[in-house]
Coordinates of C-alpha atoms in Angstrom, one line a residue:
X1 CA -86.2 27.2 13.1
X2 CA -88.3 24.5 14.9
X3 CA -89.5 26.0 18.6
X4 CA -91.1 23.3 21.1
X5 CA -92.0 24.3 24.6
X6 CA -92.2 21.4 27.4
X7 CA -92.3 21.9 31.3
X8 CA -89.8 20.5 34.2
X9 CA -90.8 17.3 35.5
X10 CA -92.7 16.4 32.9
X11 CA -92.6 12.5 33.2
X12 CA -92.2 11.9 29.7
X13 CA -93.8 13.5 26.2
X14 CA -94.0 12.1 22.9
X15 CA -92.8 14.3 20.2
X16 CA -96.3 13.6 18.6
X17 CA -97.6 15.3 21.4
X18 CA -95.0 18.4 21.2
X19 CA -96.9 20.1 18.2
X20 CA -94.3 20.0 15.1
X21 CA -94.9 18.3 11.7
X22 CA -93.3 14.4 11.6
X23 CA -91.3 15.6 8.1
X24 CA -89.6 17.7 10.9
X25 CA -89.8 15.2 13.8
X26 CA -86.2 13.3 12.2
X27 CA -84.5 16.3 12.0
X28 CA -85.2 17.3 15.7
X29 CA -84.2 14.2 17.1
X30 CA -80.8 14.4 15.6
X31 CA -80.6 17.6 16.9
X32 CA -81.7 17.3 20.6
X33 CA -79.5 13.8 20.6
X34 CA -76.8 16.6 20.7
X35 CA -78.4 17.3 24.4
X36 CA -80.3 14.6 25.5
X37 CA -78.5 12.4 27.7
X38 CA -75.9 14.4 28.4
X39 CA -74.5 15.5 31.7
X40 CA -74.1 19.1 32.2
X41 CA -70.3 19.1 32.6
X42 CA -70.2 17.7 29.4
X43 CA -72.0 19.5 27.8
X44 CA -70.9 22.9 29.3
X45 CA -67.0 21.9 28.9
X46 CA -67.7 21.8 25.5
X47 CA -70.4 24.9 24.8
X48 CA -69.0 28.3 26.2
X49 CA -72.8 30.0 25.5
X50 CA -74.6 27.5 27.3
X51 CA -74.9 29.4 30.5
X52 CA -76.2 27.0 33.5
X53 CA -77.7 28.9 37.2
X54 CA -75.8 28.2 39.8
X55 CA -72.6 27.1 38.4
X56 CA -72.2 30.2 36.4
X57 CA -72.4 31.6 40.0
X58 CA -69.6 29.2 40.9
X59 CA -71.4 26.6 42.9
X60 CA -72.1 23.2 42.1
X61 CA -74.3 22.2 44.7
X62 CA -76.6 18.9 44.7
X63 CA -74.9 17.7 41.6
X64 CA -76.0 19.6 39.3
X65 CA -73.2 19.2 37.0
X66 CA -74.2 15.1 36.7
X67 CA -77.6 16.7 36.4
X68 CA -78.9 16.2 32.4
X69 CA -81.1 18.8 30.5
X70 CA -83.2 16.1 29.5
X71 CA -83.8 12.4 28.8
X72 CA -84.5 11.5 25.4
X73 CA -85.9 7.8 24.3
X74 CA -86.5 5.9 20.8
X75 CA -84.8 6.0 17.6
X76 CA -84.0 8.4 14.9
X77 CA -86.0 6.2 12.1
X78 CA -89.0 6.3 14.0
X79 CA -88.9 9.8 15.9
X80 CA -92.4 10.3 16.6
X81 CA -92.6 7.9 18.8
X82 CA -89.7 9.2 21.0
X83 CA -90.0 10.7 24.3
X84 CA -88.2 13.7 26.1
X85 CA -88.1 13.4 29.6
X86 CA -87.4 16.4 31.6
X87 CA -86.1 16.9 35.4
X88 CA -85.7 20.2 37.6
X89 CA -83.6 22.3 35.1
X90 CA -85.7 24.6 33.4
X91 CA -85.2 27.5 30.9
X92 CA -84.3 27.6 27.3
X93 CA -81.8 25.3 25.0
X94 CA -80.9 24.7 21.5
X95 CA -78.6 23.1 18.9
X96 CA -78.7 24.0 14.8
X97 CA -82.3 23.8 13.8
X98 CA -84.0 23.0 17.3
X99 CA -84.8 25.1 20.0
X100 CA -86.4 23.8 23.4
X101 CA -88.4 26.3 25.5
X102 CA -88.5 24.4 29.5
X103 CA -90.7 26.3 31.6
X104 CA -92.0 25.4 35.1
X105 CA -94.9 23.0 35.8
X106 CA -96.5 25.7 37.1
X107 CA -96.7 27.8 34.1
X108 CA -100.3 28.8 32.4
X109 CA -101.1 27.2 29.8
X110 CA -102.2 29.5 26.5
X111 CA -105.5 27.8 26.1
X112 CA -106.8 27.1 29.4
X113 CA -105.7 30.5 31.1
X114 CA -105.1 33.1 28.7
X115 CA -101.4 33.0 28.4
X116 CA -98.3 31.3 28.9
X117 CA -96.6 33.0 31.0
X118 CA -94.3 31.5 34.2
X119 CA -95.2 33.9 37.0
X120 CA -93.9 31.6 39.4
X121 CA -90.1 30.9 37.5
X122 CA -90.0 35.1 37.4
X123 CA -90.9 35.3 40.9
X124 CA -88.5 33.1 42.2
X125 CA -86.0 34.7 40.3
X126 CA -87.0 38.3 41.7
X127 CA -86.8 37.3 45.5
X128 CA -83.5 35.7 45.2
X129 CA -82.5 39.1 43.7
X130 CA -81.3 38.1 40.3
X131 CA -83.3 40.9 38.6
X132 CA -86.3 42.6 38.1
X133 CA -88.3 40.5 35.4
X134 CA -91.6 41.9 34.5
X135 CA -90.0 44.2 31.5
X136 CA -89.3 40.6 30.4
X137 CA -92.5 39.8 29.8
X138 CA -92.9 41.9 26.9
X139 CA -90.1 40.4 25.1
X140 CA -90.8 37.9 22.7
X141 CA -90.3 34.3 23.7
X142 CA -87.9 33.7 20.8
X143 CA -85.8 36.7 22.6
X144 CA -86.9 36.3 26.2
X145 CA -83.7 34.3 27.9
X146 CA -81.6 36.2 25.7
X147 CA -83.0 39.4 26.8
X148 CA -82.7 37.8 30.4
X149 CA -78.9 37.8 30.4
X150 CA -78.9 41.8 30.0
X151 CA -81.4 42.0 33.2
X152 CA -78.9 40.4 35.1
X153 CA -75.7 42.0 34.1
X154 CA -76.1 45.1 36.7
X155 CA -76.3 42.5 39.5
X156 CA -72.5 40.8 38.3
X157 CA -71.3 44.0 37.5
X158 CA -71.5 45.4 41.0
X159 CA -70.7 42.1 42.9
X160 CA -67.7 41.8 41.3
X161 CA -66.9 45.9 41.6
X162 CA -67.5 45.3 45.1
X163 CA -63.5 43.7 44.6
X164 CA -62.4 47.0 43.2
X165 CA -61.6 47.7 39.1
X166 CA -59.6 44.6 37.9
X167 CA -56.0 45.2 37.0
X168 CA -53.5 43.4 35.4
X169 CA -50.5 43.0 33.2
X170 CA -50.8 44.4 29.6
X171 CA -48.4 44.8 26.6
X172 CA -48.1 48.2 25.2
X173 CA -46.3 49.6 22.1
X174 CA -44.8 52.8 21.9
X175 CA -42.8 54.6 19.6
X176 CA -41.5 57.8 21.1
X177 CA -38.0 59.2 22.7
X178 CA -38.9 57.8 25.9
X179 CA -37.7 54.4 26.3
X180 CA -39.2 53.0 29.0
X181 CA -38.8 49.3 28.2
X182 CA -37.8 46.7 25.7
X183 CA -36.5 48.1 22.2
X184 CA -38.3 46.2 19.0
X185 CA -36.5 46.1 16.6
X186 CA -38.5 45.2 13.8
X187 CA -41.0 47.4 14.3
X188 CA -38.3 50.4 14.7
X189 CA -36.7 49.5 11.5
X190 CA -40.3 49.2 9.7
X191 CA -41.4 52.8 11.6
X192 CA -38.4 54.9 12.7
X193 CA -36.1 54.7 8.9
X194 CA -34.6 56.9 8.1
X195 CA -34.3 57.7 11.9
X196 CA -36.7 60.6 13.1
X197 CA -36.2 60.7 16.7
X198 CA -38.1 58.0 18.1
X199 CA -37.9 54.5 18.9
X200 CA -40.4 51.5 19.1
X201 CA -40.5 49.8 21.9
X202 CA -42.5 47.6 24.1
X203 CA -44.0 47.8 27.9
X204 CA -45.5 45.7 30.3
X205 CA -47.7 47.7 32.7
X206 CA -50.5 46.3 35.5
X207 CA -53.6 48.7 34.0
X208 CA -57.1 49.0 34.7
X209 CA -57.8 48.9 30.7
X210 CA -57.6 44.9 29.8
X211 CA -58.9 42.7 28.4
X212 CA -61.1 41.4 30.8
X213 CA -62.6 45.2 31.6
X214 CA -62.6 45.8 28.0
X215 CA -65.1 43.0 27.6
X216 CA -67.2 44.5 30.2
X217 CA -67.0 47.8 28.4
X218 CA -68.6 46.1 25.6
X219 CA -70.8 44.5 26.9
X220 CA -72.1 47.9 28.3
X221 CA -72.0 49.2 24.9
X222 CA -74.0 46.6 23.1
X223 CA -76.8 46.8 26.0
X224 CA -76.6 50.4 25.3
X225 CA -77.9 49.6 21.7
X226 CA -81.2 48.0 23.4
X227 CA -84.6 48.9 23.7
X228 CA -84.1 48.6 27.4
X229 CA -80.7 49.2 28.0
X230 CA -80.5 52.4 29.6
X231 CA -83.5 51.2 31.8
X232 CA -80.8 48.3 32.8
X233 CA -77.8 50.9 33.2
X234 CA -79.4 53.3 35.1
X235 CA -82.3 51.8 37.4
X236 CA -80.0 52.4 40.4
X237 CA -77.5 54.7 41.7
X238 CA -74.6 51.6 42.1
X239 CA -75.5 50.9 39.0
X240 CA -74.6 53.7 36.9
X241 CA -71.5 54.6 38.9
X242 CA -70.2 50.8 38.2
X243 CA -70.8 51.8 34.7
X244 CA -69.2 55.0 34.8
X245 CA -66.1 52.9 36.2
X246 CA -65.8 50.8 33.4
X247 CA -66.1 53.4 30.9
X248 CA -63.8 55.7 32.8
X249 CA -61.0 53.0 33.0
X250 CA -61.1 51.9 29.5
X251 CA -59.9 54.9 27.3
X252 CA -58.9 52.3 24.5
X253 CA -62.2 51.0 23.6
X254 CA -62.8 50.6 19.8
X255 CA -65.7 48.9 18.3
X256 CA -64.4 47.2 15.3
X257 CA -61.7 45.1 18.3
X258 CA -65.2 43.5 20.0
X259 CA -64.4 40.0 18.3
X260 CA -60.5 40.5 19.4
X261 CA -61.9 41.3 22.6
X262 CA -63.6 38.3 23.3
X263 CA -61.4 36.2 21.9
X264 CA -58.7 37.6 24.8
X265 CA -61.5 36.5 26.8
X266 CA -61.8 32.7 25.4
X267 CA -59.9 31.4 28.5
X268 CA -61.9 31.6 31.7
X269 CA -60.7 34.1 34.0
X270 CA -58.9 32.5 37.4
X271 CA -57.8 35.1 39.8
X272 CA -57.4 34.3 43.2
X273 CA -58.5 38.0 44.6
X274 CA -60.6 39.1 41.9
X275 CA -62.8 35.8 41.8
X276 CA -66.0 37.8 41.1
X277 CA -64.7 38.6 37.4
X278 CA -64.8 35.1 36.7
X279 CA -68.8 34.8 36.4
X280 CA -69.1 38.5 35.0
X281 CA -66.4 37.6 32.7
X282 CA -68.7 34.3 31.3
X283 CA -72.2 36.1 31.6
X284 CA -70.4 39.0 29.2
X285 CA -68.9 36.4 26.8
X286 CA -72.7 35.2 26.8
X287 CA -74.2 38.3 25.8
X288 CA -72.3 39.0 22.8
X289 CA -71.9 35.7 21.3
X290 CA -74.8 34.2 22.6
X291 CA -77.3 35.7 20.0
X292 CA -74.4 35.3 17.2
X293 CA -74.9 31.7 17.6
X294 CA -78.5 31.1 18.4
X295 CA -79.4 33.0 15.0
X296 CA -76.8 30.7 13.0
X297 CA -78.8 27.4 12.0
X298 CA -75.1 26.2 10.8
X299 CA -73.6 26.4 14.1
X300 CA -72.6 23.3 16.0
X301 CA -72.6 24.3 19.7
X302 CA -75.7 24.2 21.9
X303 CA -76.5 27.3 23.6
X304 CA -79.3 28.0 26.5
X305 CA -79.7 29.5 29.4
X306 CA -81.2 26.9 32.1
X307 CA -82.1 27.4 36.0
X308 CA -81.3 24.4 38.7
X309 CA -85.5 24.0 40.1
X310 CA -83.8 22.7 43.4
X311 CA -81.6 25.6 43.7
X312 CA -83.3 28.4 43.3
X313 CA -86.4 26.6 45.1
X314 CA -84.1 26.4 48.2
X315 CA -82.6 30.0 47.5
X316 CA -86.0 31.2 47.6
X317 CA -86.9 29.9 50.5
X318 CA -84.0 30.9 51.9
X319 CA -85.4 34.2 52.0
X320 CA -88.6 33.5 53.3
X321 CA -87.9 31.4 56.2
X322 CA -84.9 33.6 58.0
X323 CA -87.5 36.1 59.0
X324 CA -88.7 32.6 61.3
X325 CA -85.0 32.5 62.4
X326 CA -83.9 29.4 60.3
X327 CA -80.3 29.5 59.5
X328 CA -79.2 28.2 55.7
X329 CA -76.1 26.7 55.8
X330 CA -73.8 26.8 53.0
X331 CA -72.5 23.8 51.6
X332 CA -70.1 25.0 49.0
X333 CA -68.8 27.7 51.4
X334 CA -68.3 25.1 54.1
X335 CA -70.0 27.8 56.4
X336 CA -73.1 26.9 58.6
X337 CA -71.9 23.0 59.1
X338 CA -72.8 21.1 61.6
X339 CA -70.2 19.1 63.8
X340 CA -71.0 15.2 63.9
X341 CA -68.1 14.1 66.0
X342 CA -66.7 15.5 69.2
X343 CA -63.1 14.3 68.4
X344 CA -61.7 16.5 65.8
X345 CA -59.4 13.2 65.1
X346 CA -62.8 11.4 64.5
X347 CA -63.8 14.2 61.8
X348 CA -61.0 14.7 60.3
X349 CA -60.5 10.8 59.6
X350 CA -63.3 10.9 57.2
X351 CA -63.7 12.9 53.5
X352 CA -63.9 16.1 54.2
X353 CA -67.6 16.3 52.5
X354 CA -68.5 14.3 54.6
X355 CA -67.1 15.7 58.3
X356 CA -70.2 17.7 59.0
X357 CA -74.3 17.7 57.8
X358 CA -75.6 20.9 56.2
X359 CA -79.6 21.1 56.1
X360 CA -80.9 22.9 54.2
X361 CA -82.5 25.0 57.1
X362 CA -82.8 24.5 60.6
X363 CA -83.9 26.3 63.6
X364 CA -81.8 25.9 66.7
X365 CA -83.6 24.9 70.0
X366 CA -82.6 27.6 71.8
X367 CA -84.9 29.8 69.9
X368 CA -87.8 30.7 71.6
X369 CA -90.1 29.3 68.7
X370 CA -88.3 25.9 69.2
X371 CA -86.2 23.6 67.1
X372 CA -86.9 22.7 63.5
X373 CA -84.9 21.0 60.5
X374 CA -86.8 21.9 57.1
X375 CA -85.8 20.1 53.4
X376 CA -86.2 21.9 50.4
X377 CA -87.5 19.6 47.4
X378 CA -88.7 21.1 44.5
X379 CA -89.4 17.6 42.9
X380 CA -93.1 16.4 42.8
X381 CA -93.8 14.7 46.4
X382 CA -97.6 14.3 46.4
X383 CA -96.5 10.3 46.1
X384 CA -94.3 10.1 49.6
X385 CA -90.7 10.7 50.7
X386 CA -87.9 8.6 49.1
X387 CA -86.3 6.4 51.7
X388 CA -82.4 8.5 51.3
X389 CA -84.4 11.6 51.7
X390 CA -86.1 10.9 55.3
X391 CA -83.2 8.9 56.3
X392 CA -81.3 12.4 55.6
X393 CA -83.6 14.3 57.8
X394 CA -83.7 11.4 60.5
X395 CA -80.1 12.2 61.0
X396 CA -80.0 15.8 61.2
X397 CA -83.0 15.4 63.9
X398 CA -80.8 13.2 65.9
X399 CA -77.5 14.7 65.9
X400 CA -78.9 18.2 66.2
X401 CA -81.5 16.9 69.0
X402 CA -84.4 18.6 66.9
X403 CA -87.9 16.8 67.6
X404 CA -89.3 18.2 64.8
X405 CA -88.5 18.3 60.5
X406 CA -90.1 18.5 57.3
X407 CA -90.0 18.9 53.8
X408 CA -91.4 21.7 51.4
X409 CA -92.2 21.5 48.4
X410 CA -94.4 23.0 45.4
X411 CA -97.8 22.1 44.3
X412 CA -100.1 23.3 41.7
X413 CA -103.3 25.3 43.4
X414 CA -105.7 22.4 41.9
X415 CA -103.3 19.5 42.7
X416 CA -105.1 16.6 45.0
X417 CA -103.0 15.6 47.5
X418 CA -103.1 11.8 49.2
X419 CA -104.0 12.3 53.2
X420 CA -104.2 16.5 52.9
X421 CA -107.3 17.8 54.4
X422 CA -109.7 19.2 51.9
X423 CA -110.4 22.8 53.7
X424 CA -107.2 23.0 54.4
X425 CA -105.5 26.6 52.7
X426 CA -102.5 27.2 50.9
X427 CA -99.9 25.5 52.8
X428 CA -100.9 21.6 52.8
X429 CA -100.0 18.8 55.6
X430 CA -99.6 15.9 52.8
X431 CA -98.2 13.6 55.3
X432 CA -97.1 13.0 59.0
X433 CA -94.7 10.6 60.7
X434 CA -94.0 10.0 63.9
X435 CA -90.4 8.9 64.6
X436 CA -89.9 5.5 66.7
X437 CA -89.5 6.5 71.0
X438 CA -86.6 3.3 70.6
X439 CA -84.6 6.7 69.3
X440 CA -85.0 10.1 70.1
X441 CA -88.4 10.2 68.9
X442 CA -89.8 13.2 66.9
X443 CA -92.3 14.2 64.0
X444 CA -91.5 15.0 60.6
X445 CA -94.1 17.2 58.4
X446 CA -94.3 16.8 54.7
X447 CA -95.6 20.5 53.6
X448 CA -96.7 21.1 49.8
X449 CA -97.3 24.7 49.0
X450 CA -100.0 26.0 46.9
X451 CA -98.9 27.9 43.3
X452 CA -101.3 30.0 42.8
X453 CA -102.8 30.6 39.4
X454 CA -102.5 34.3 37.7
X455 CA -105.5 36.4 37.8
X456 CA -106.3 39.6 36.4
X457 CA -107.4 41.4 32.7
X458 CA -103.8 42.3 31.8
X459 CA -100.4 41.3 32.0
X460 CA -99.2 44.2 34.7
X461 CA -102.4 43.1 36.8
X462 CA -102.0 39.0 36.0
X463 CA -98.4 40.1 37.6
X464 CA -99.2 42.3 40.2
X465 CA -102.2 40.2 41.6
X466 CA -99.4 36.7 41.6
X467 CA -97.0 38.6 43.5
X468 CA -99.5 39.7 46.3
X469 CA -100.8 36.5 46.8
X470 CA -97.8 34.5 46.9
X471 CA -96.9 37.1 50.0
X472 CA -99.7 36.0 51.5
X473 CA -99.3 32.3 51.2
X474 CA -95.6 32.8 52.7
X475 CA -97.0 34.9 55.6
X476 CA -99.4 31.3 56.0
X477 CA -95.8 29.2 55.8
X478 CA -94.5 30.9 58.5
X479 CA -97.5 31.3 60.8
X480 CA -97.4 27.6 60.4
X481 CA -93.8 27.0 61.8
X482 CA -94.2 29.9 64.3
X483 CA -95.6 26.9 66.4
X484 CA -94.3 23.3 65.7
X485 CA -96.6 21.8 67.9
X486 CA -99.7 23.3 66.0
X487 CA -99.1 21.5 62.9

């Protein structure tokens, strides 16, 4: 197995540079040309274990799905000089022989720091409430983002609980002397001759035991069999009663039916009430097949687990900035909109995805701190704002009336910055515009935040020491917006 590691936005990197042999470089290239280039609806249409955050939470925000894992250039006959070329997706993918480790830019680099490890990715993940990641950190990297999918399982489980125990139709056999329901014949003749009193016949009955919660149930099972697992089962009280649930409501489990189970499961689930099943249903699917596959050199389907850098930027944020009273509207939920027309003949005249603006988050001007319209980027911006991007924020100024907006957006802790001020602290005032009087007028702020760098003489410290500085670098975000005027 041939293991590179790259980070997200990494502007292009030879494969000489990526640290494998070049009687192995053909042999990668034909492998990641299986990947490169390739949109993500594609490519996820195609590869049930490659499991993609948010749309495996349902949303498809930002076009993600047009979104590719990575840009590959040259040719196969002479690979070295070929170049991957990565954007905000980062995480972990592979196809056959070939197995791709993304991390984020802000990761520490082995040689230089004393470790590889991506503080900020787990962080990020661990305030958006996905899961506790630090037991992660002592999993291998070969098993880490398979490992991951178990962390998170406790979080689908309940979410989709919170529905109630799925229950559907299911086809029973019986042979007894109560006929309930459609006599088989066969089977009676091959069972019940010479007659002894009972009869085969069939049911159909709505149950809790299915195959959808049977999945679940093994899922439960084969976590069970880890080193972790009952630390994942049992680390909260709604935890281990959702498990008890499952267990409870599938008296039929066997162990030897797990590859029947799964493949009850190979159609994705599409309920209209019980729509939380359908992401529990593919992160379960994921956990038992996933490591089936990516141990099989001789399988053709790319498997991975990958995280949308724009999404789960924004999501994070999300929980910062409410405690400063911004408001995140949701785009997929069509919640939070913002009207652009008075008529409702005028709005409804137009695509509906396009009848109202959704910033990313925005503070109203009735609240006593003042109006504000924020962007979340998580691309590289030390070089200016693209044109679509301000233009973006321009409008929701003006139709909201909002005199002041920004953008935020990650740096490294040792980045220079074009027109920042050099004692300025973590959060960074990279550029400032001020919007024409012709119009409304206004300011727009273009913030870069400061990643800090992991300090400490362990792991637990290097992890405990990150997470209490990046709550102080938020508490200087938001002393920042507290007061538009004093930026």
């Amino acid at each position: 197995m041939i293991f590179l590691s790259t980070t997200d936005n990494n502007l292009g990197i030879s494969f000489s540079a990526l640290a494998f042999t070049g009687e192995n470089a053909a042999e990668v290239y034909k492998d990641l040309s299986n990947i490169a280039n390739l949109p993500l609806k594609e490519l996820c249409a195609k590869n049930p274990s490659l499991i993609v955050f948010p749309k495996i939470l349902g949303e498809t925000r930002d076009g993600i799905e047009n979104q590719k894992i990575f840009e590959m250039s040259g040719s196969f006959e002479n690979p070295l000089n070929a170049k991957i070329t990565t954007g905000n997706l980062m995480g972990f993918v592979g196809f056959r022989n070939t197995q791709v480790s993304i991390q984020s830019r802000f990761t520490q680099s082995a040689k230089s720091e004393g470790g590889d490890e991506d503080f900020f990715l787990h962080y990020m993940l661990e305030k958006v409430g996905v899961a506790n990641l630090f037991d992660l950190q002592h999993s291998t990297k070969r098993d880490r983002y398979f490992d991951f999918l178990t962390f998170l399982f406790p979080l689908f489980l309940k979410k989709a609980l919170l529905q109630g125990l799925f229950k559907t139709y299911r086809r029973f056999e019986h042979n007894d002397a109560n006929i309930r329901g459609v006599v088989d014949v066969s089977r009676h003749i091959h069972k019940n001759i010479p007659f002894a009193c009972r009869v085969a016949y069939n049911t159909r009955e709505r149950t809790f035991d299915n195959p959808v919660t049977e999945l679940i149930r093994h899922t439960i099972e084969l976590i069970k069999t880890k080193p972790f697992g009952k630390y994942v089962l049992s680390h909260d009280e709604e935890t281990k009663i959702a498990v008890s649930e499952i267990i409870q409501a599938t008296g039929s489990y066997n162990i030897r039916e797990r590859d029947q189970v799964i493949a009850q499961n190979a159609k994705p689930l599409n309920h209209p009430y019980f729509t939380a099943y359908n992401a529990l249903q593919k992160l379960c699917l994921a956990i038992l097949i996933f490591q089936k596959i990516a141990y099989r050199k001789d399988s053709n389907k790319v498997y991975g687990i990958l995280f949308d850098g724009a999404w789960l930027w924004e999501e994070y944020l999300a929980r910062v900035l409410k405690k400063e009273g911004f408001r995140h509207p949701r785009n997929k939920d069509s919640a939070g909109g913002i009207r652009m027309f008075q008529n409702d003949s005028d709005e409804f005249s137009f695509d509906k995805n396009f009848r109202r603006i959704y910033p990313d988050f925005y503070r109203p001007n009735d609240e006593p701190k003042g109006g504000f319209i924020l962007d979340a980027k998580y691309k590289r911006l030390q070089n200016g704002i693209g044109r679509e991007d301000l233009y973006q924020v321009v409008t929701y100024m003006h139709t909201m009336k909002i005199d002041f907006g920004g953008f935020l957006y990650p740096i490294k802790e040792n980045d220079t910055v074009a027109y920042a001020d050099e004692n300025s602290g973590a959060i960074i005032l990279s550029q400032h515009y001020k919007l024409s009087e012709n119009g409304y007028g206004g300011e727009i702020y273009v913030l870069g935040i400061r990643i800090p760098k992991a300090k400490g003489e362990n792991l637990k410290e290097k992890h405990e020491m990150f997470h209490a500085r990046m709550k102080e670098i938020e508490e200087e975000l938001l002393n920042s917006l507290r007061n538009s005027e004093a930026l």
